[in-house]
Amino acid sequence: MNPVLAYLHNFVFNVYPYICLAVFLMGSLARFDRDQYTWKSDSSQMLRTGTLRWGSNLFHIGILFLFFGHLVGLLTPHWMYEPFISAPDKQRWRSMPAAWPAASASSA
């Protein structure tokens, strides 16, 4: 691999996420420390209509389903599913059918 591309790859995937996380945490802490009472949810009045309430609930259910699905898929040891399904087929037969309803719910 080209040294410039290797450096760029290392920066984008190994360094930059930690910079973003640090900026997010420090900015959130600074905002909470400086303007503590400005953290409010003014947009919750939009949820009074029935359509937006359904959309918001479906979105959050879909996002939580996708998050926990990825968490279970990444933390399941290989030896647990090896007797039943091979590693390449794991994504195709276990993850994708479960992810389709969650993805459609979160994008509804």
PDB file of C-alpha atoms in Angstrom:
ATOM      1  CA  MET A   1       0.000   0.000   0.000  1.00  0.00           C
ATOM      2  CA  ASN A   2       1.148   3.500  -0.753  1.00  0.00           C
ATOM      3  CA  PRO A   3       2.601   5.174   2.395  1.00  0.00           C
ATOM      4  CA  VAL A   4       0.346   8.208   1.962  1.00  0.00           C
ATOM      5  CA  LEU A   5      -2.731   6.002   1.670  1.00  0.00           C
ATOM      6  CA  ALA A   6      -1.595   3.944   4.664  1.00  0.00           C
ATOM      7  CA  TYR A   7      -1.205   7.114   6.717  1.00  0.00           C
ATOM      8  CA  LEU A   8      -4.589   8.414   5.566  1.00  0.00           C
ATOM      9  CA  HIS A   9      -6.247   5.085   6.333  1.00  0.00           C
ATOM     10  CA  ASN A  10      -4.660   5.013   9.787  1.00  0.00           C
ATOM     11  CA  PHE A  11      -5.745   8.581  10.505  1.00  0.00           C
ATOM     12  CA  VAL A  12      -9.316   8.218   9.251  1.00  0.00           C
ATOM     13  CA  PHE A  13     -10.068   4.901  10.962  1.00  0.00           C
ATOM     14  CA  ASN A  14      -7.808   4.974  14.054  1.00  0.00           C
ATOM     15  CA  VAL A  15      -7.268   8.593  15.087  1.00  0.00           C
ATOM     16  CA  TYR A  16     -10.154  10.679  13.745  1.00  0.00           C
ATOM     17  CA  PRO A  17     -12.970   8.811  15.572  1.00  0.00           C
ATOM     18  CA  TYR A  18     -11.263   9.516  18.910  1.00  0.00           C
ATOM     19  CA  ILE A  19     -10.851  13.184  18.014  1.00  0.00           C
ATOM     20  CA  CYS A  20     -14.580  13.383  17.186  1.00  0.00           C
ATOM     21  CA  LEU A  21     -15.517  11.599  20.402  1.00  0.00           C
ATOM     22  CA  ALA A  22     -13.322  13.917  22.486  1.00  0.00           C
ATOM     23  CA  VAL A  23     -14.766  17.045  20.824  1.00  0.00           C
ATOM     24  CA  PHE A  24     -18.304  15.740  21.359  1.00  0.00           C
ATOM     25  CA  LEU A  25     -17.732  14.944  25.041  1.00  0.00           C
ATOM     26  CA  MET A  26     -15.823  18.126  25.837  1.00  0.00           C
ATOM     27  CA  GLY A  27     -18.372  20.259  23.982  1.00  0.00           C
ATOM     28  CA  SER A  28     -21.274  18.588  25.765  1.00  0.00           C
ATOM     29  CA  LEU A  29     -19.623  19.028  29.152  1.00  0.00           C
ATOM     30  CA  ALA A  30     -18.753  22.669  28.427  1.00  0.00           C
ATOM     31  CA  ARG A  31     -22.299  23.424  27.290  1.00  0.00           C
ATOM     32  CA  PHE A  32     -23.800  21.693  30.306  1.00  0.00           C
ATOM     33  CA  ASP A  33     -21.436  23.549  32.645  1.00  0.00           C
ATOM     34  CA  ARG A  34     -21.991  26.950  31.012  1.00  0.00           C
ATOM     35  CA  ASP A  35     -25.695  26.908  30.068  1.00  0.00           C
ATOM     36  CA  GLN A  36     -27.153  24.179  32.208  1.00  0.00           C
ATOM     37  CA  TYR A  37     -30.783  25.179  31.813  1.00  0.00           C
ATOM     38  CA  THR A  38     -30.792  25.426  28.019  1.00  0.00           C
ATOM     39  CA  TRP A  39     -30.968  21.660  27.629  1.00  0.00           C
ATOM     40  CA  LYS A  40     -34.634  21.157  26.811  1.00  0.00           C
ATOM     41  CA  SER A  41     -36.812  19.494  24.237  1.00  0.00           C
ATOM     42  CA  ASP A  42     -38.772  22.176  22.441  1.00  0.00           C
ATOM     43  CA  SER A  43     -39.441  19.829  19.546  1.00  0.00           C
ATOM     44  CA  SER A  44     -41.624  17.515  21.659  1.00  0.00           C
ATOM     45  CA  GLN A  45     -44.667  19.637  20.822  1.00  0.00           C
ATOM     46  CA  MET A  46     -44.445  18.281  17.270  1.00  0.00           C
ATOM     47  CA  LEU A  47     -45.254  14.820  18.627  1.00  0.00           C
ATOM     48  CA  ARG A  48     -48.786  15.846  19.502  1.00  0.00           C
ATOM     49  CA  THR A  49     -50.013  14.929  16.062  1.00  0.00           C
ATOM     50  CA  GLY A  50     -50.703  11.237  15.642  1.00  0.00           C
ATOM     51  CA  THR A  51     -48.558  10.742  12.553  1.00  0.00           C
ATOM     52  CA  LEU A  52     -45.366  12.103  14.045  1.00  0.00           C
ATOM     53  CA  ARG A  53     -45.884  10.119  17.226  1.00  0.00           C
ATOM     54  CA  TRP A  54     -46.009   6.879  15.205  1.00  0.00           C
ATOM     55  CA  GLY A  55     -43.020   7.909  13.127  1.00  0.00           C
ATOM     56  CA  SER A  56     -40.915   8.859  16.124  1.00  0.00           C
ATOM     57  CA  ASN A  57     -41.717   5.658  17.980  1.00  0.00           C
ATOM     58  CA  LEU A  58     -40.998   3.474  14.947  1.00  0.00           C
ATOM     59  CA  PHE A  59     -37.735   5.319  14.329  1.00  0.00           C
ATOM     60  CA  HIS A  60     -36.521   4.804  17.886  1.00  0.00           C
ATOM     61  CA  ILE A  61     -37.603   1.159  17.988  1.00  0.00           C
ATOM     62  CA  GLY A  62     -35.802   0.512  14.693  1.00  0.00           C
ATOM     63  CA  ILE A  63     -32.614   2.230  15.836  1.00  0.00           C
ATOM     64  CA  LEU A  64     -32.586   0.328  19.142  1.00  0.00           C
ATOM     65  CA  PHE A  65     -33.220  -2.954  17.318  1.00  0.00           C
ATOM     66  CA  LEU A  66     -30.356  -2.273  14.925  1.00  0.00           C
ATOM     67  CA  PHE A  67     -28.012  -1.246  17.753  1.00  0.00           C
ATOM     68  CA  PHE A  68     -28.673  -4.311  19.872  1.00  0.00           C
ATOM     69  CA  GLY A  69     -28.593  -6.562  16.809  1.00  0.00           C
ATOM     70  CA  HIS A  70     -25.117  -5.309  15.953  1.00  0.00           C
ATOM     71  CA  LEU A  71     -24.076  -5.644  19.586  1.00  0.00           C
ATOM     72  CA  VAL A  72     -25.214  -9.276  19.759  1.00  0.00           C
ATOM     73  CA  GLY A  73     -23.732 -10.053  16.345  1.00  0.00           C
ATOM     74  CA  LEU A  74     -20.349  -8.613  17.217  1.00  0.00           C
ATOM     75  CA  LEU A  75     -20.139 -10.087  20.717  1.00  0.00           C
ATOM     76  CA  THR A  76     -21.302 -13.620  19.877  1.00  0.00           C
ATOM     77  CA  PRO A  77     -18.271 -15.924  19.987  1.00  0.00           C
ATOM     78  CA  HIS A  78     -17.482 -17.845  16.821  1.00  0.00           C
ATOM     79  CA  TRP A  79     -17.701 -21.225  18.551  1.00  0.00           C
ATOM     80  CA  MET A  80     -21.343 -20.667  19.495  1.00  0.00           C
ATOM     81  CA  TYR A  81     -22.711 -20.434  15.960  1.00  0.00           C
ATOM     82  CA  GLU A  82     -20.056 -22.514  14.148  1.00  0.00           C
ATOM     83  CA  PRO A  83     -21.883 -25.873  14.554  1.00  0.00           C
ATOM     84  CA  PHE A  84     -25.081 -24.446  13.085  1.00  0.00           C
ATOM     85  CA  ILE A  85     -23.994 -21.907  10.488  1.00  0.00           C
ATOM     86  CA  SER A  86     -20.710 -20.899   8.875  1.00  0.00           C
ATOM     87  CA  ALA A  87     -19.234 -17.444   9.321  1.00  0.00           C
ATOM     88  CA  PRO A  88     -19.977 -16.165   5.775  1.00  0.00           C
ATOM     89  CA  ASP A  89     -23.561 -17.406   5.987  1.00  0.00           C
ATOM     90  CA  LYS A  90     -24.061 -15.850   9.423  1.00  0.00           C
ATOM     91  CA  GLN A  91     -24.686 -12.420   7.956  1.00  0.00           C
ATOM     92  CA  ARG A  92     -26.900 -13.668   5.198  1.00  0.00           C
ATOM     93  CA  TRP A  93     -29.182 -15.984   7.154  1.00  0.00           C
ATOM     94  CA  ARG A  94     -29.219 -14.562  10.663  1.00  0.00           C
ATOM     95  CA  SER A  95     -28.609 -10.841  10.443  1.00  0.00           C
ATOM     96  CA  MET A  96     -30.253  -9.685   7.256  1.00  0.00           C
ATOM     97  CA  PRO A  97     -33.784 -11.035   7.805  1.00  0.00           C
ATOM     98  CA  ALA A  98     -33.794  -9.479  11.261  1.00  0.00           C
ATOM     99  CA  ALA A  99     -32.390  -6.179  10.014  1.00  0.00           C
ATOM    100  CA  TRP A 100     -34.890  -5.616   7.178  1.00  0.00           C
ATOM    101  CA  PRO A 101     -37.915  -4.894   9.414  1.00  0.00           C
ATOM    102  CA  ALA A 102     -35.826  -2.732  11.739  1.00  0.00           C
ATOM    103  CA  ALA A 103     -34.377  -0.742   8.860  1.00  0.00           C
ATOM    104  CA  SER A 104     -37.798  -0.198   7.318  1.00  0.00           C
ATOM    105  CA  ALA A 105     -39.211   0.813  10.708  1.00  0.00           C
ATOM    106  CA  SER A 106     -36.440   3.324  11.335  1.00  0.00           C
ATOM    107  CA  SER A 107     -36.792   4.853   7.880  1.00  0.00           C
ATOM    108  CA  ALA A 108     -40.596   4.958   7.886  1.00  0.00           C
TER     109      ALA A 108
END
